């Protein structure tokens, strides 16, 4: 009998559309070699308002690639699966990007249900999502990063007398350009590159509309490298890829507009740099207690030869054109085989937990 795999996609996040595209690619991979006789795909769709759908609606979204439009009043129990409709699921494959899915929330529910699922658990997901917690874990592990400072929304908003002092401190500690980011988002949403005191004030205010937690980082001029990690307790790193683009930084528009960013696999860098990146990618994976998969992103400052860790993404973009599967494909693991291995890693982890 086939293993019934629930593909959980969509989600209550700004990266809803990307998730649909990722899910389509994974559903397709589950039905081609070496997988078709092993797995049966059950699409489960989470609407932007958090409402769960299984069956015809979920299949229609997967088929069309179009999100369901939100209608009607929602009650809290619509935002969890109806127990009667998930009795037959053997394994869960969450492919949700950003808050409410990549951050440990869904992973907590699946852990409570004591079912196997692909990817990191609660801790790895939560630490990997929050840029402040992530950087604290990396720094404790001795991994080099840019200089940064954590800021709370309450420092930006509710006490106007401390705001000028806060900006003075950031100004002195980090200089310009610096990057202001909401701590718990992805896809560059809410991120500003800041070149002056005035822009810093505006960017902090903007970031505070997205998150209680904000991070401000010293800006570096660097090449951007990415490395894919696969495994549980003995994770492996892929070849290294590079992203290049013409815009000011790798912002949302550059990420999702066709032709604006260019992926180079493998990255045209020295083997010594590539091997350093791969080692750091595995250290980063272990530092946050990730599992299954993660994409680890770096800044490479060519002038000095420094490699700085930027971030880890525990549920990276997984469309046919995304960096994560492309890096594995260049390393010798095809897309369908990658999906197969992720499912086996989920089963392995579940067996160990029991
Ligand atoms: P996200 O999780 O949304 O991808 P990142 O922290 O990776 O957020 O930032 C998005 C992009 O912004 C990076 O890929 C890079 O182009 C630019 N960027 C972010 N932080 C810095 C920094 N400290 N110095 C230079 N560029 C940065
Ligand atoms: Mg990210
Ligand atoms: Mg990023």
XYZ file of C-alpha atoms and ligand atoms in Angstrom:
383
model
C 0.000 0.000 0.000
C 1.075 3.551 -0.694
C 2.163 6.035 1.944
C -0.444 8.794 2.048
C 1.415 12.128 2.091
C -0.452 15.311 3.043
C 1.054 18.208 1.138
C 0.306 21.228 3.309
C 0.502 24.490 1.364
C -0.742 28.075 0.997
C -0.709 29.505 4.495
C -1.416 32.616 6.480
C 1.686 34.525 5.294
C 2.982 36.955 2.708
C 4.608 34.038 0.896
C 1.303 32.263 0.158
C 1.702 32.365 -3.638
C 5.264 31.022 -3.542
C 4.023 28.151 -1.390
C 1.426 27.195 -4.014
C 4.132 27.068 -6.689
C 6.423 25.025 -4.421
C 3.591 22.580 -3.657
C 2.827 22.112 -7.342
C 6.431 21.131 -8.034
C 6.493 18.703 -5.089
C 3.145 17.121 -6.023
C 4.496 16.566 -9.496
C 7.716 15.017 -8.160
C 5.770 12.625 -5.941
C 4.111 11.177 -9.010
C 7.239 10.526 -11.088
C 10.181 8.135 -10.741
C 11.273 6.845 -8.219
C 8.120 7.794 -6.313
C 4.818 6.938 -8.028
C 4.279 3.474 -6.589
C 5.309 4.613 -3.112
C 3.280 7.736 -2.436
C -0.234 9.056 -2.747
C -0.492 12.853 -2.535
C -3.268 14.469 -0.529
C -3.221 18.246 -1.074
C -4.277 20.250 1.969
C -4.600 23.978 1.432
C -4.499 26.727 4.044
C -6.236 29.885 2.881
C -4.656 33.307 3.532
C -7.077 33.755 6.428
C -5.865 30.502 7.989
C -8.815 28.265 6.992
C -7.954 24.638 6.136
C -9.287 22.854 3.044
C -8.944 19.264 1.954
C -10.467 17.746 -1.181
C -11.783 19.472 -4.271
C -10.963 23.034 -3.175
C -7.354 22.150 -2.315
C -6.957 20.224 -5.568
C -8.357 23.154 -7.539
C -5.854 25.592 -5.999
C -2.992 23.222 -6.739
C -4.231 22.743 -10.283
C -4.847 26.423 -11.109
C -2.070 27.955 -9.009
C -4.604 30.596 -7.933
C -5.286 31.270 -4.229
C -8.844 30.886 -2.966
C -10.444 34.241 -2.313
C -11.291 34.770 1.299
C -15.008 34.872 2.066
C -17.281 34.760 5.078
C -16.769 34.753 8.796
C -14.029 32.538 10.202
C -14.161 30.819 13.567
C -10.951 29.665 15.307
C -11.665 25.952 14.792
C -11.612 26.511 11.008
C -7.905 27.243 11.417
C -6.950 23.721 12.480
C -7.550 20.523 10.539
C -10.890 18.815 11.012
C -9.778 15.600 12.799
C -12.208 13.470 10.796
C -10.586 14.514 7.505
C -6.967 13.684 8.401
C -7.338 10.218 9.957
C -5.880 8.504 6.902
C -2.719 10.652 6.564
C 0.554 8.727 7.082
C 3.026 11.607 6.757
C 2.888 15.394 6.490
C 4.879 17.542 4.099
C 4.481 21.200 5.125
C 5.658 23.495 2.356
C 4.588 26.751 3.968
C 6.945 29.720 3.798
C 7.188 32.443 6.436
C 5.112 32.980 9.593
C 2.418 30.423 10.571
C 4.156 27.499 8.932
C 7.931 27.874 8.712
C 8.133 29.150 12.292
C 7.274 26.131 14.434
C 3.533 26.753 14.785
C 2.388 24.028 12.375
C 5.320 21.865 13.502
C 4.007 22.126 17.084
C 0.608 20.872 16.008
C 2.104 17.955 14.078
C 4.351 17.102 17.036
C 1.301 17.011 19.324
C -0.420 14.682 16.857
C 2.695 12.432 17.002
C 2.838 12.068 13.232
C 5.918 12.103 10.983
C 6.532 15.340 9.080
C 9.148 16.721 6.714
C 11.594 19.348 7.949
C 12.626 20.929 11.221
C 10.805 20.540 14.512
C 9.475 23.315 16.737
C 12.827 24.597 18.005
C 14.681 24.588 14.694
C 11.764 26.199 12.895
C 11.227 28.903 15.519
C 14.899 29.779 15.965
C 15.429 29.699 12.192
C 12.513 32.072 11.625
C 13.420 34.779 14.123
C 16.466 36.675 12.885
C 17.431 37.807 16.402
C 17.231 34.327 17.962
C 18.978 32.903 14.889
C 21.874 35.325 15.158
C 22.244 34.667 18.880
C 22.507 30.929 18.195
C 25.050 31.472 15.403
C 27.120 33.828 17.491
C 27.192 31.327 20.367
C 28.409 28.713 17.879
C 31.232 31.073 16.859
C 29.988 31.579 13.288
C 31.031 34.962 11.796
C 28.198 37.386 10.966
C 27.613 41.098 10.289
C 27.394 43.474 13.274
C 23.792 43.889 14.400
C 21.535 45.227 17.110
C 18.131 43.987 18.237
C 15.351 46.555 18.648
C 11.889 46.222 20.203
C 8.799 47.865 18.746
C 8.163 49.417 22.149
C 11.453 51.307 21.803
C 10.358 52.656 18.412
C 6.763 53.546 19.250
C 5.394 53.767 22.711
C 8.055 55.857 24.335
C 8.915 58.803 22.082
C 11.575 60.132 24.453
C 13.866 57.146 23.910
C 13.562 57.022 20.132
C 16.201 59.692 19.352
C 18.625 58.021 21.779
C 17.945 54.636 20.131
C 18.743 56.105 16.715
C 21.913 57.749 18.080
C 23.072 54.359 19.377
C 22.305 52.523 16.131
C 23.947 55.300 14.163
C 27.139 55.068 16.231
C 27.227 51.268 16.422
C 26.401 50.363 12.834
C 26.813 53.392 10.563
C 25.474 53.540 6.997
C 24.338 51.854 4.938
C 22.522 49.590 7.348
C 19.598 47.197 6.926
C 16.433 47.387 9.028
C 14.384 44.173 9.111
C 11.311 42.810 10.862
C 12.755 39.780 12.703
C 10.145 37.213 11.622
C 9.495 37.531 7.915
C 11.045 36.272 4.684
C 11.247 37.128 0.994
C 12.713 40.532 1.970
C 9.254 41.772 3.045
C 9.535 44.894 5.231
C 13.332 45.197 4.786
C 14.877 48.621 4.106
C 18.384 49.595 3.124
C 19.081 52.815 4.961
C 21.631 55.529 4.114
C 20.914 58.332 6.574
C 19.579 59.114 10.012
C 16.294 60.270 8.498
C 15.891 57.023 6.534
C 16.764 55.039 9.661
C 13.890 56.640 11.572
C 11.418 55.946 8.769
C 12.638 52.356 8.311
C 12.310 51.540 12.021
C 8.771 52.880 11.973
C 7.964 50.773 8.881
C 9.527 47.599 10.317
C 7.548 48.103 13.537
C 4.299 47.777 11.569
C 5.310 44.188 10.689
C 6.827 42.868 13.895
C 7.413 43.531 17.606
C 10.966 42.367 17.036
C 13.284 44.265 14.697
C 16.914 43.786 13.747
C 19.298 46.421 12.419
C 22.468 45.212 10.691
C 25.612 46.871 9.374
C 25.449 46.757 5.582
C 28.198 44.896 3.766
C 29.173 45.004 0.133
C 29.352 41.367 -0.754
C 28.546 38.582 -3.170
C 25.622 36.394 -2.076
C 26.217 32.655 -1.823
C 23.731 29.929 -0.887
C 24.209 26.326 0.173
C 21.602 23.575 0.580
C 21.678 21.186 3.541
C 19.959 17.786 3.670
C 19.871 15.291 6.553
C 19.056 14.926 10.230
C 21.873 14.193 12.671
C 24.504 13.845 9.931
C 23.543 16.606 7.503
C 25.224 16.969 4.122
C 25.927 20.178 2.204
C 25.397 20.694 -1.530
C 27.585 22.528 -4.009
C 27.507 26.301 -3.477
C 25.380 28.611 -5.619
C 25.515 32.357 -6.188
C 22.772 34.925 -6.749
C 23.483 37.988 -8.832
C 21.170 40.901 -9.664
C 21.248 44.506 -10.794
C 19.002 46.033 -8.151
C 20.151 47.740 -4.961
C 19.736 44.550 -2.921
C 17.976 41.191 -3.200
C 14.519 42.611 -2.492
C 11.053 41.086 -3.052
C 10.729 42.350 -6.600
C 14.161 41.032 -7.577
C 13.357 37.666 -6.007
C 10.061 37.112 -7.787
C 10.246 38.972 -11.095
C 11.409 36.746 -13.939
C 14.843 37.677 -15.195
C 15.762 40.090 -12.382
C 17.988 37.647 -10.517
C 20.437 35.180 -11.896
C 21.413 31.890 -10.219
C 24.909 30.545 -10.854
C 25.434 26.909 -9.920
C 28.126 26.186 -8.990
C 29.222 29.651 -7.865
C 32.392 30.850 -9.591
C 34.519 30.908 -6.415
C 37.720 29.248 -5.161
C 37.339 25.707 -3.904
C 38.667 26.842 -0.513
C 35.824 29.377 -0.191
C 33.259 26.811 -1.339
C 34.469 24.325 1.210
C 34.338 26.957 3.985
C 30.764 27.804 2.982
C 29.731 24.138 3.069
C 31.243 23.651 6.530
C 29.565 26.810 7.830
C 26.230 25.721 6.333
C 26.332 22.492 8.328
C 27.397 24.331 11.514
C 24.473 26.735 11.044
C 22.044 23.829 10.519
C 23.214 22.158 13.737
C 23.328 25.455 15.692
C 19.560 26.007 15.329
C 18.680 22.273 15.520
C 17.286 22.151 11.989
C 16.206 18.816 10.477
C 15.514 17.459 7.012
C 16.303 20.487 4.913
C 17.511 24.069 5.053
C 19.048 26.617 2.747
C 21.860 28.610 4.326
C 22.721 32.032 2.860
C 26.035 33.883 3.043
C 27.807 37.143 2.295
C 31.194 36.714 0.638
C 33.371 39.825 0.866
C 35.771 39.265 -1.969
C 38.213 42.021 -0.983
C 39.041 40.429 2.362
C 38.096 36.813 1.645
C 35.656 36.893 4.574
C 32.570 34.686 4.560
C 29.734 35.852 6.833
C 26.607 33.870 7.596
C 23.462 35.806 6.636
C 20.590 33.473 7.495
C 19.082 30.006 7.489
C 15.739 29.215 5.845
C 14.189 26.000 7.143
C 11.489 25.794 4.427
C 13.189 27.377 1.416
C 11.473 28.037 -1.915
C 10.887 24.657 -3.556
C 9.671 25.422 -7.076
C 11.366 23.678 -9.997
C 13.462 26.841 -10.494
C 14.293 27.445 -6.832
C 17.852 27.436 -5.534
C 17.369 24.582 -3.044
C 16.379 21.812 -5.486
C 18.708 23.194 -8.159
C 21.687 22.988 -5.799
C 20.877 19.333 -5.095
C 20.368 18.582 -8.726
C 23.866 19.973 -9.443
C 25.154 17.794 -6.588
C 23.626 14.661 -8.149
C 20.220 14.381 -6.467
C 17.287 14.917 -8.844
C 14.141 16.765 -7.715
C 12.014 13.587 -7.303
C 14.827 11.792 -5.503
C 15.239 14.814 -3.193
C 11.556 14.710 -2.260
C 11.873 10.963 -1.662
C 14.859 11.480 0.654
C 13.057 14.203 2.603
C 10.189 11.805 3.271
C 12.618 9.100 4.392
C 14.349 11.575 6.698
C 10.954 12.487 8.202
C 10.223 8.815 8.884
C 13.694 8.316 10.375
C 13.235 11.254 12.745
C 9.786 10.101 13.778
C 11.060 6.603 14.578
C 13.866 8.053 16.686
C 11.484 10.321 18.587
C 9.249 7.417 19.527
P 14.931 37.439 4.008
O 14.830 36.431 5.108
O 13.675 38.211 3.842
O 15.480 36.857 2.747
P 17.590 38.649 4.383
O 18.133 38.930 5.736
O 18.162 37.492 3.672
O 16.008 38.537 4.527
O 17.782 39.959 3.504
C 17.326 40.035 2.176
C 18.393 40.630 1.277
O 18.765 41.935 1.719
C 19.703 39.857 1.236
O 19.638 38.772 0.353
C 20.675 40.955 0.788
O 20.550 41.234 -0.615
C 20.157 42.173 1.524
N 20.814 42.296 2.841
C 20.281 41.930 4.020
N 21.097 42.203 5.044
C 22.198 42.753 4.517
C 23.422 43.270 5.072
N 23.636 43.269 6.395
N 24.353 43.773 4.209
C 24.121 43.766 2.869
N 23.003 43.306 2.295
C 22.034 42.805 3.094
Mg 14.929 34.349 5.002
Mg 17.299 35.925 2.563
